[in-house]
PDB file of C-alpha atoms and ligand atoms in Angstrom:
ATOM      1  CA  MET W   1     105.419  49.772-107.203  1.00  0.00           C
ATOM      2  CA  VAL W   2     106.885  46.289-107.518  1.00  0.00           C
ATOM      3  CA  LYS W   3     108.978  45.088-104.603  1.00  0.00           C
ATOM      4  CA  VAL W   4     111.844  42.719-105.474  1.00  0.00           C
ATOM      5  CA  ILE W   5     112.987  40.777-102.402  1.00  0.00           C
ATOM      6  CA  ALA W   6     116.087  38.560-102.397  1.00  0.00           C
ATOM      7  CA  ILE W   7     115.917  35.842 -99.727  1.00  0.00           C
ATOM      8  CA  ALA W   8     119.568  35.292 -98.891  1.00  0.00           C
ATOM      9  CA  ASN W   9     121.904  33.630 -96.435  1.00  0.00           C
ATOM     10  CA  GLN W  10     124.975  31.747 -97.603  1.00  0.00           C
ATOM     11  CA  LYS W  11     124.570  29.277 -94.757  1.00  0.00           C
ATOM     12  CA  GLY W  12     122.870  26.120 -96.041  1.00  0.00           C
ATOM     13  CA  GLY W  13     119.610  24.720 -94.731  1.00  0.00           C
ATOM     14  CA  VAL W  14     118.436  27.770 -92.769  1.00  0.00           C
ATOM     15  CA  GLY W  15     115.002  27.877 -94.415  1.00  0.00           C
ATOM     16  CA  LYS W  16     115.527  30.201 -97.413  1.00  0.00           C
ATOM     17  CA  THR W  17     113.511  28.063 -99.786  1.00  0.00           C
ATOM     18  CA  THR W  18     110.764  27.178 -97.330  1.00  0.00           C
ATOM     19  CA  THR W  19     110.380  30.867 -96.443  1.00  0.00           C
ATOM     20  CA  THR W  20     110.372  31.924-100.104  1.00  0.00           C
ATOM     21  CA  VAL W  21     107.828  29.355-101.260  1.00  0.00           C
ATOM     22  CA  ASN W  22     105.419  29.883 -98.382  1.00  0.00           C
ATOM     23  CA  LEU W  23     105.726  33.672 -98.340  1.00  0.00           C
ATOM     24  CA  ALA W  24     105.103  33.699-102.101  1.00  0.00           C
ATOM     25  CA  ALA W  25     102.020  31.487-101.712  1.00  0.00           C
ATOM     26  CA  CYS W  26     100.645  33.657 -98.882  1.00  0.00           C
ATOM     27  CA  LEU W  27     101.228  36.945-100.732  1.00  0.00           C
ATOM     28  CA  ALA W  28      99.501  35.447-103.785  1.00  0.00           C
ATOM     29  CA  GLN W  29      96.643  34.218-101.625  1.00  0.00           C
ATOM     30  CA  LYS W  30      96.216  37.820-100.435  1.00  0.00           C
ATOM     31  CA  GLY W  31      95.661  38.852-104.048  1.00  0.00           C
ATOM     32  CA  ARG W  32      99.148  40.150-104.843  1.00  0.00           C
ATOM     33  CA  LYS W  33     100.660  39.187-108.199  1.00  0.00           C
ATOM     34  CA  VAL W  34     103.836  37.284-107.332  1.00  0.00           C
ATOM     35  CA  LEU W  35     106.807  36.006-109.326  1.00  0.00           C
ATOM     36  CA  LEU W  36     109.058  33.520-107.557  1.00  0.00           C
ATOM     37  CA  ILE W  37     112.531  33.375-109.123  1.00  0.00           C
ATOM     38  CA  ASP W  38     114.307  30.143-108.247  1.00  0.00           C
ATOM     39  CA  SER W  39     117.995  31.049-108.297  1.00  0.00           C
ATOM     40  CA  ASP W  40     119.219  27.937-106.500  1.00  0.00           C
ATOM     41  CA  PRO W  41     120.559  25.071-108.667  1.00  0.00           C
ATOM     42  CA  GLN W  42     118.958  22.626-106.214  1.00  0.00           C
ATOM     43  CA  GLY W  43     115.634  23.810-107.644  1.00  0.00           C
ATOM     44  CA  ASN W  44     113.757  23.110-104.416  1.00  0.00           C
ATOM     45  CA  SER W  45     111.435  26.109-104.847  1.00  0.00           C
ATOM     46  CA  THR W  46     110.550  24.745-108.269  1.00  0.00           C
ATOM     47  CA  SER W  47     109.820  21.239-106.989  1.00  0.00           C
ATOM     48  CA  GLY W  48     108.271  22.650-103.799  1.00  0.00           C
ATOM     49  CA  LEU W  49     105.635  24.298-105.962  1.00  0.00           C
ATOM     50  CA  GLY W  50     104.801  20.925-107.476  1.00  0.00           C
ATOM     51  CA  PHE W  51     106.847  20.968-110.673  1.00  0.00           C
ATOM     52  CA  ASP W  52     108.771  17.914-111.815  1.00  0.00           C
ATOM     53  CA  LYS W  53     112.203  19.319-112.742  1.00  0.00           C
ATOM     54  CA  ARG W  54     112.635  16.575-115.353  1.00  0.00           C
ATOM     55  CA  ASP W  55     109.792  18.187-117.327  1.00  0.00           C
ATOM     56  CA  ILE W  56     111.434  21.612-117.379  1.00  0.00           C
ATOM     57  CA  LYS W  57     113.437  22.138-120.534  1.00  0.00           C
ATOM     58  CA  LYS W  58     114.402  25.792-120.064  1.00  0.00           C
ATOM     59  CA  CYS W  59     114.999  27.686-116.865  1.00  0.00           C
ATOM     60  CA  ILE W  60     116.629  30.750-115.300  1.00  0.00           C
ATOM     61  CA  TYR W  61     119.971  29.551-116.732  1.00  0.00           C
ATOM     62  CA  ASP W  62     118.744  30.365-120.246  1.00  0.00           C
ATOM     63  CA  THR W  63     118.063  34.003-119.467  1.00  0.00           C
ATOM     64  CA  LEU W  64     121.221  34.497-117.385  1.00  0.00           C
ATOM     65  CA  ILE W  65     123.599  32.927-119.898  1.00  0.00           C
ATOM     66  CA  ASP W  66     121.840  32.972-123.295  1.00  0.00           C
ATOM     67  CA  ASP W  67     119.670  36.108-122.986  1.00  0.00           C
ATOM     68  CA  VAL W  68     116.402  34.221-123.556  1.00  0.00           C
ATOM     69  CA  PRO W  69     113.676  36.728-122.551  1.00  0.00           C
ATOM     70  CA  MET W  70     112.423  35.952-119.058  1.00  0.00           C
ATOM     71  CA  LYS W  71     108.819  36.118-120.285  1.00  0.00           C
ATOM     72  CA  GLU W  72     109.409  32.972-122.368  1.00  0.00           C
ATOM     73  CA  LEU W  73     110.640  31.039-119.322  1.00  0.00           C
ATOM     74  CA  ILE W  74     108.077  31.997-116.682  1.00  0.00           C
ATOM     75  CA  ILE W  75     105.456  29.363-115.902  1.00  0.00           C
ATOM     76  CA  HIS W  76     102.178  29.599-113.993  1.00  0.00           C
ATOM     77  CA  SER W  77     101.944  27.640-110.768  1.00  0.00           C
ATOM     78  CA  SER W  78      98.811  25.883-109.593  1.00  0.00           C
ATOM     79  CA  TYR W  79      98.270  28.810-107.193  1.00  0.00           C
ATOM     80  CA  ASP W  80      96.334  31.850-108.407  1.00  0.00           C
ATOM     81  CA  ASN W  81      98.553  34.925-108.831  1.00  0.00           C
ATOM     82  CA  LEU W  82     101.792  32.949-108.447  1.00  0.00           C
ATOM     83  CA  ASP W  83     104.232  32.551-111.355  1.00  0.00           C
ATOM     84  CA  VAL W  84     107.642  30.895-111.277  1.00  0.00           C
ATOM     85  CA  LEU W  85     110.927  31.292-113.087  1.00  0.00           C
ATOM     86  CA  PRO W  86     112.146  27.718-112.496  1.00  0.00           C
ATOM     87  CA  ALA W  87     115.626  26.351-111.849  1.00  0.00           C
ATOM     88  CA  THR W  88     117.134  23.018-112.784  1.00  0.00           C
ATOM     89  CA  ILE W  89     120.559  21.565-112.050  1.00  0.00           C
ATOM     90  CA  GLN W  90     121.773  23.217-115.277  1.00  0.00           C
ATOM     91  CA  LEU W  91     121.996  26.408-113.206  1.00  0.00           C
ATOM     92  CA  ALA W  92     124.965  24.933-111.320  1.00  0.00           C
ATOM     93  CA  GLY W  93     127.149  25.733-114.354  1.00  0.00           C
ATOM     94  CA  ALA W  94     126.032  29.365-114.520  1.00  0.00           C
ATOM     95  CA  GLU W  95     128.165  30.490-111.601  1.00  0.00           C
ATOM     96  CA  ILE W  96     131.363  29.907-113.601  1.00  0.00           C
ATOM     97  CA  GLU W  97     129.931  30.759-117.049  1.00  0.00           C
ATOM     98  CA  LEU W  98     128.815  34.178-115.829  1.00  0.00           C
ATOM     99  CA  VAL W  99     132.415  35.138-115.031  1.00  0.00           C
ATOM    100  CA  SER W 100     133.346  35.846-118.658  1.00  0.00           C
ATOM    101  CA  LEU W 101     130.071  37.518-119.679  1.00  0.00           C
ATOM    102  CA  MET W 102     129.452  41.253-120.038  1.00  0.00           C
ATOM    103  CA  ASN W 103     127.410  42.733-117.176  1.00  0.00           C
ATOM    104  CA  ARG W 104     127.944  39.507-115.211  1.00  0.00           C
ATOM    105  CA  GLU W 105     126.511  40.917-111.954  1.00  0.00           C
ATOM    106  CA  GLY W 106     123.544  42.676-113.562  1.00  0.00           C
ATOM    107  CA  ARG W 107     122.165  40.067-115.943  1.00  0.00           C
ATOM    108  CA  LEU W 108     119.213  39.041-113.772  1.00  0.00           C
ATOM    109  CA  LYS W 109     118.333  42.708-113.196  1.00  0.00           C
ATOM    110  CA  SER W 110     118.377  43.477-116.956  1.00  0.00           C
ATOM    111  CA  SER W 111     116.281  40.442-117.770  1.00  0.00           C
ATOM    112  CA  LEU W 112     113.796  41.096-114.951  1.00  0.00           C
ATOM    113  CA  GLU W 113     113.378  44.738-115.992  1.00  0.00           C
ATOM    114  CA  ARG W 114     111.122  43.733-118.897  1.00  0.00           C
ATOM    115  CA  VAL W 115     108.648  41.678-116.823  1.00  0.00           C
ATOM    116  CA  LYS W 116     108.765  42.990-113.260  1.00  0.00           C
ATOM    117  CA  HIS W 117     106.008  45.550-113.749  1.00  0.00           C
ATOM    118  CA  ASP W 118     103.526  42.698-114.277  1.00  0.00           C
ATOM    119  CA  TYR W 119     103.954  41.868-110.554  1.00  0.00           C
ATOM    120  CA  ASP W 120     103.479  43.337-107.074  1.00  0.00           C
ATOM    121  CA  TYR W 121     106.201  41.144-105.560  1.00  0.00           C
ATOM    122  CA  VAL W 122     109.181  39.304-106.998  1.00  0.00           C
ATOM    123  CA  LEU W 123     110.830  36.912-104.524  1.00  0.00           C
ATOM    124  CA  ILE W 124     114.278  35.519-105.360  1.00  0.00           C
ATOM    125  CA  ASP W 125     115.359  32.286-103.667  1.00  0.00           C
ATOM    126  CA  CYS W 126     119.172  32.524-103.459  1.00  0.00           C
ATOM    127  CA  PRO W 127     121.603  29.588-103.352  1.00  0.00           C
ATOM    128  CA  PRO W 128     123.698  28.878-100.231  1.00  0.00           C
ATOM    129  CA  SER W 129     126.725  30.821-101.490  1.00  0.00           C
ATOM    130  CA  LEU W 130     127.913  34.386-102.000  1.00  0.00           C
ATOM    131  CA  GLY W 131     128.868  33.821-105.647  1.00  0.00           C
ATOM    132  CA  LEU W 132     127.579  35.473-108.796  1.00  0.00           C
ATOM    133  CA  LEU W 133     124.059  34.035-108.528  1.00  0.00           C
ATOM    134  CA  THR W 134     123.550  35.709-105.153  1.00  0.00           C
ATOM    135  CA  ILE W 135     125.264  38.890-106.413  1.00  0.00           C
ATOM    136  CA  ASN W 136     122.849  38.924-109.397  1.00  0.00           C
ATOM    137  CA  ALA W 137     119.897  38.541-107.003  1.00  0.00           C
ATOM    138  CA  LEU W 138     121.122  41.352-104.719  1.00  0.00           C
ATOM    139  CA  THR W 139     121.740  43.582-107.730  1.00  0.00           C
ATOM    140  CA  ALA W 140     118.213  42.983-109.054  1.00  0.00           C
ATOM    141  CA  ALA W 141     116.536  43.373-105.647  1.00  0.00           C
ATOM    142  CA  SER W 142     115.019  46.354-103.888  1.00  0.00           C
ATOM    143  CA  SER W 143     115.540  44.650-100.522  1.00  0.00           C
ATOM    144  CA  VAL W 144     116.994  41.560 -98.892  1.00  0.00           C
ATOM    145  CA  LEU W 145     115.301  39.293 -96.390  1.00  0.00           C
ATOM    146  CA  ILE W 146     117.623  37.139 -94.270  1.00  0.00           C
ATOM    147  CA  PRO W 147     116.325  33.895 -92.743  1.00  0.00           C
ATOM    148  CA  ILE W 148     118.391  32.829 -89.753  1.00  0.00           C
ATOM    149  CA  GLN W 149     118.037  29.462 -88.104  1.00  0.00           C
ATOM    150  CA  CYS W 150     117.558  29.540 -84.326  1.00  0.00           C
ATOM    151  CA  GLU W 151     120.647  27.550 -83.382  1.00  0.00           C
ATOM    152  CA  PHE W 152     123.911  28.091 -81.572  1.00  0.00           C
ATOM    153  CA  TYR W 153     125.864  29.059 -84.700  1.00  0.00           C
ATOM    154  CA  ALA W 154     123.112  31.337 -86.045  1.00  0.00           C
ATOM    155  CA  LEU W 155     125.319  34.385 -86.544  1.00  0.00           C
ATOM    156  CA  GLU W 156     128.290  32.483 -87.925  1.00  0.00           C
ATOM    157  CA  GLY W 157     128.949  33.812 -91.392  1.00  0.00           C
ATOM    158  CA  VAL W 158     126.357  36.580 -91.222  1.00  0.00           C
ATOM    159  CA  SER W 159     129.137  39.184 -91.234  1.00  0.00           C
ATOM    160  CA  GLN W 160     130.277  37.886 -94.665  1.00  0.00           C
ATOM    161  CA  LEU W 161     126.707  38.209 -95.929  1.00  0.00           C
ATOM    162  CA  MET W 162     126.485  41.753 -94.536  1.00  0.00           C
ATOM    163  CA  ASN W 163     129.836  42.634 -96.168  1.00  0.00           C
ATOM    164  CA  THR W 164     128.530  41.328 -99.492  1.00  0.00           C
ATOM    165  CA  ILE W 165     125.329  43.366 -99.134  1.00  0.00           C
ATOM    166  CA  LYS W 166     127.397  46.500 -98.400  1.00  0.00           C
ATOM    167  CA  LEU W 167     129.648  45.790-101.399  1.00  0.00           C
ATOM    168  CA  VAL W 168     126.600  45.486-103.663  1.00  0.00           C
ATOM    169  CA  GLN W 169     125.106  48.693-102.195  1.00  0.00           C
ATOM    170  CA  ARG W 170     128.372  50.539-102.817  1.00  0.00           C
ATOM    171  CA  ASN W 171     129.136  49.299-106.317  1.00  0.00           C
ATOM    172  CA  LEU W 172     126.082  47.823-108.006  1.00  0.00           C
ATOM    173  CA  ASN W 173     122.778  48.718-106.360  1.00  0.00           C
ATOM    174  CA  PRO W 174     122.774  51.756-104.042  1.00  0.00           C
ATOM    175  CA  ALA W 175     118.984  51.430-103.558  1.00  0.00           C
ATOM    176  CA  LEU W 176     119.242  47.969-101.928  1.00  0.00           C
ATOM    177  CA  LYS W 177     117.666  47.941 -98.444  1.00  0.00           C
ATOM    178  CA  LEU W 178     117.661  45.430 -95.633  1.00  0.00           C
ATOM    179  CA  GLU W 179     114.080  44.143 -95.611  1.00  0.00           C
ATOM    180  CA  GLY W 180     114.421  42.254 -92.367  1.00  0.00           C
ATOM    181  CA  VAL W 181     115.612  39.176 -90.571  1.00  0.00           C
ATOM    182  CA  VAL W 182     113.311  36.267 -89.936  1.00  0.00           C
ATOM    183  CA  MET W 183     114.174  33.655 -87.333  1.00  0.00           C
ATOM    184  CA  THR W 184     113.356  30.111 -88.457  1.00  0.00           C
ATOM    185  CA  MET W 185     112.997  26.689 -86.835  1.00  0.00           C
ATOM    186  CA  TYR W 186     112.414  28.132 -83.362  1.00  0.00           C
ATOM    187  CA  ASP W 187     111.878  25.472 -80.737  1.00  0.00           C
ATOM    188  CA  ALA W 188     110.325  26.848 -77.563  1.00  0.00           C
ATOM    189  CA  ARG W 189     111.398  23.741 -75.609  1.00  0.00           C
ATOM    190  CA  THR W 190     115.040  24.826 -75.698  1.00  0.00           C
ATOM    191  CA  ASN W 191     116.254  27.934 -73.879  1.00  0.00           C
ATOM    192  CA  LEU W 192     119.023  28.162 -76.440  1.00  0.00           C
ATOM    193  CA  SER W 193     116.577  29.375 -79.105  1.00  0.00           C
ATOM    194  CA  ALA W 194     115.424  32.297 -76.957  1.00  0.00           C
ATOM    195  CA  ASP W 195     119.066  33.287 -76.338  1.00  0.00           C
ATOM    196  CA  VAL W 196     119.792  33.089 -80.053  1.00  0.00           C
ATOM    197  CA  VAL W 197     116.811  35.313 -80.873  1.00  0.00           C
ATOM    198  CA  ASP W 198     118.136  37.923 -78.405  1.00  0.00           C
ATOM    199  CA  GLU W 199     121.638  37.682 -79.854  1.00  0.00           C
ATOM    200  CA  VAL W 200     120.340  38.140 -83.411  1.00  0.00           C
ATOM    201  CA  LYS W 201     118.094  41.056 -82.348  1.00  0.00           C
ATOM    202  CA  LYS W 202     121.103  42.758 -80.809  1.00  0.00           C
ATOM    203  CA  TYR W 203     123.242  42.136 -83.910  1.00  0.00           C
ATOM    204  CA  PHE W 204     120.693  43.607 -86.299  1.00  0.00           C
ATOM    205  CA  GLU W 205     119.381  46.230 -83.880  1.00  0.00           C
ATOM    206  CA  THR W 206     115.967  47.280 -85.243  1.00  0.00           C
ATOM    207  CA  LYS W 207     115.926  45.244 -88.454  1.00  0.00           C
ATOM    208  CA  MET W 208     113.867  42.294 -87.316  1.00  0.00           C
ATOM    209  CA  TYR W 209     110.503  40.788 -88.145  1.00  0.00           C
ATOM    210  CA  ASN W 210     108.267  40.069 -85.200  1.00  0.00           C
ATOM    211  CA  THR W 211     107.233  36.840 -86.848  1.00  0.00           C
ATOM    212  CA  ILE W 212     109.327  33.917 -85.657  1.00  0.00           C
ATOM    213  CA  ILE W 213     108.921  30.688 -87.606  1.00  0.00           C
ATOM    214  CA  PRO W 214     108.608  27.747 -85.223  1.00  0.00           C
ATOM    215  CA  ARG W 215     110.092  24.330 -85.833  1.00  0.00           C
ATOM    216  CA  ASN W 216     107.452  22.548 -87.859  1.00  0.00           C
ATOM    217  CA  VAL W 217     107.248  18.785 -87.530  1.00  0.00           C
ATOM    218  CA  ARG W 218     105.865  18.344 -91.041  1.00  0.00           C
ATOM    219  CA  LEU W 219     108.853  20.201 -92.454  1.00  0.00           C
ATOM    220  CA  SER W 220     111.529  18.558 -90.342  1.00  0.00           C
ATOM    221  CA  GLU W 221     110.107  15.160 -91.199  1.00  0.00           C
ATOM    222  CA  ALA W 222     109.739  15.911 -94.899  1.00  0.00           C
ATOM    223  CA  PRO W 223     110.342  12.627 -96.753  1.00  0.00           C
ATOM    224  CA  SER W 224     113.375  13.697 -98.741  1.00  0.00           C
ATOM    225  CA  HIS W 225     115.742  16.059 -96.997  1.00  0.00           C
ATOM    226  CA  GLY W 226     116.094  19.385 -98.717  1.00  0.00           C
ATOM    227  CA  GLN W 227     112.695  19.293-100.411  1.00  0.00           C
ATOM    228  CA  PRO W 228     110.689  22.024 -98.720  1.00  0.00           C
ATOM    229  CA  VAL W 229     107.017  21.426 -98.249  1.00  0.00           C
ATOM    230  CA  ILE W 230     104.379  23.978 -99.021  1.00  0.00           C
ATOM    231  CA  VAL W 231     102.660  24.535 -95.736  1.00  0.00           C
ATOM    232  CA  TYR W 232     100.244  26.954 -97.270  1.00  0.00           C
ATOM    233  CA  ASP W 233      96.862  25.572 -96.445  1.00  0.00           C
ATOM    234  CA  PRO W 234      94.484  28.063 -94.823  1.00  0.00           C
ATOM    235  CA  LYS W 235      93.566  25.561 -92.129  1.00  0.00           C
ATOM    236  CA  SER W 236      97.050  24.440 -91.112  1.00  0.00           C
ATOM    237  CA  LYS W 237      98.761  25.966 -88.088  1.00  0.00           C
ATOM    238  CA  GLY W 238     102.089  25.958 -89.927  1.00  0.00           C
ATOM    239  CA  ALA W 239     100.665  28.169 -92.662  1.00  0.00           C
ATOM    240  CA  MET W 240      99.452  30.791 -90.228  1.00  0.00           C
ATOM    241  CA  VAL W 241     102.956  31.899 -89.373  1.00  0.00           C
ATOM    242  CA  TYR W 242     103.780  32.536 -93.039  1.00  0.00           C
ATOM    243  CA  GLN W 243     100.508  34.453 -93.380  1.00  0.00           C
ATOM    244  CA  GLU W 244     101.679  36.561 -90.444  1.00  0.00           C
ATOM    245  CA  LEU W 245     105.030  37.134 -92.185  1.00  0.00           C
ATOM    246  CA  ALA W 246     103.192  38.077 -95.399  1.00  0.00           C
ATOM    247  CA  ARG W 247     101.174  40.645 -93.421  1.00  0.00           C
ATOM    248  CA  GLU W 248     104.410  42.134 -92.078  1.00  0.00           C
ATOM    249  CA  VAL W 249     105.921  42.297 -95.572  1.00  0.00           C
ATOM    250  CA  ILE W 250     102.759  43.896 -96.967  1.00  0.00           C
ATOM    251  CA  GLY W 251     102.635  46.207 -93.921  1.00  0.00           C
ATOM    252  CA  ASP W 252     105.220  48.557 -95.305  1.00  0.00           C
ATOM    253  CA  GLU W 253     104.082  48.313 -98.929  1.00  0.00           C
TER     254      GLU W 253
HETATM  255  N1  ATP R   1     110.270  25.789 -89.782  1.00  0.00           N
HETATM  256  C1  ATP R   1     110.882  24.633 -90.049  1.00  0.00           C
HETATM  257  N2  ATP R   1     110.844  23.620 -89.150  1.00  0.00           N
HETATM  258  C2  ATP R   1     111.460  22.438 -89.375  1.00  0.00           C
HETATM  259  N3  ATP R   1     112.125  22.154 -90.495  1.00  0.00           N
HETATM  260  C3  ATP R   1     112.215  23.116 -91.444  1.00  0.00           C
HETATM  261  C4  ATP R   1     111.595  24.413 -91.278  1.00  0.00           C
HETATM  262  N4  ATP R   1     111.854  25.147 -92.386  1.00  0.00           N
HETATM  263  C5  ATP R   1     112.573  24.357 -93.196  1.00  0.00           C
HETATM  264  N5  ATP R   1     112.786  23.136 -92.649  1.00  0.00           N
HETATM  265  C6  ATP R   1     113.514  21.992 -93.230  1.00  0.00           C
HETATM  266  O1  ATP R   1     114.904  22.284 -93.196  1.00  0.00           O
HETATM  267  C7  ATP R   1     115.536  21.870 -94.411  1.00  0.00           C
HETATM  268  C8  ATP R   1     116.192  23.084 -95.064  1.00  0.00           C
HETATM  269  O2  ATP R   1     115.178  24.019 -95.426  1.00  0.00           O
HETATM  270  P1  ATP R   1     115.280  24.877 -96.754  1.00  0.00           P
HETATM  271  O3  ATP R   1     115.538  24.009 -97.942  1.00  0.00           O
HETATM  272  O4  ATP R   1     114.111  25.783 -96.793  1.00  0.00           O
HETATM  273  O5  ATP R   1     116.593  25.732 -96.422  1.00  0.00           O
HETATM  274  P2  ATP R   1     117.552  26.509 -97.427  1.00  0.00           P
HETATM  275  O6  ATP R   1     118.231  27.563 -96.620  1.00  0.00           O
HETATM  276  O7  ATP R   1     116.808  26.968 -98.627  1.00  0.00           O
HETATM  277  O8  ATP R   1     118.555  25.362 -97.856  1.00  0.00           O
HETATM  278  P3  ATP R   1     119.738  25.463 -98.950  1.00  0.00           P
HETATM  279  O9  ATP R   1     120.778  26.301 -98.289  1.00  0.00           O
HETATM  280  O10 ATP R   1     120.146  24.039 -99.163  1.00  0.00           O
HETATM  281  O11 ATP R   1     119.174  26.131-100.171  1.00  0.00           O
HETATM  282  C9  ATP R   1     114.439  21.235 -95.258  1.00  0.00           C
HETATM  283  O12 ATP R   1     114.480  19.827 -95.057  1.00  0.00           O
HETATM  284  C10 ATP R   1     113.157  21.805 -94.708  1.00  0.00           C
HETATM  285  O13 ATP R   1     112.057  20.924 -94.874  1.00  0.00           O
END
């Protein structure tokens, strides 16, 4: 059975894309067939997987707005078992264009229906908003994974995200589950991070991954801000934590 996981948090810069790209690479490395759907107009998952967005002529926008079959838009990545539905800046216009379309919340779900059975996992990288792109992702998903940055304001805004998830469960996708919460950018040198982890654990009660993603120097010093780096490299320490997360995700397959 294919598992469709939306990686969502409307707060910007919490590690959605970095988690999505690296989790996708690790699941693929474990032999699972993976489709990464880039649903963020910034297209950082697309560029993070090594694609030059200037070379991409058609993207997720074309299936959401113009009903181009998703199969025609999916491209293979340089990783075995990992395909991508790319995003370009054109997607920024979709949020408003979707408003007047029929089935505006369910267009990604309908389009994905025809290809999802080719995969074991579909991961959807959501934009930092609770607009129609995120609603489409939550409607298409079987579960939602929430990355939360280990910082003082970690839980700020999470209640809006939870309200949106409940709204989608009630009206659009009753089968949607909470996959889990993953803490990102943990820095053991500050006591604050440990307090934040406790606070988040309490907020979500049992829904929590054991894997905590540490602050990674390579990522925080990435040359252009906002461009996540693939840390998947079997020998790198940074990759090991995403492999651990992949094991947890596979754990309840
Ligand atoms: N574990 C980490 N340690 C240090 N820096 C990180 C880590 N994960 C991500 N970053 C850096 O933080 C920034 C934001 O990460 P990322 O783009 O994954 O977040 P996002 O939630 O997808 O952002 P947006 O809301 O803009 O879509 C990037 O510069 C990235 O390289």
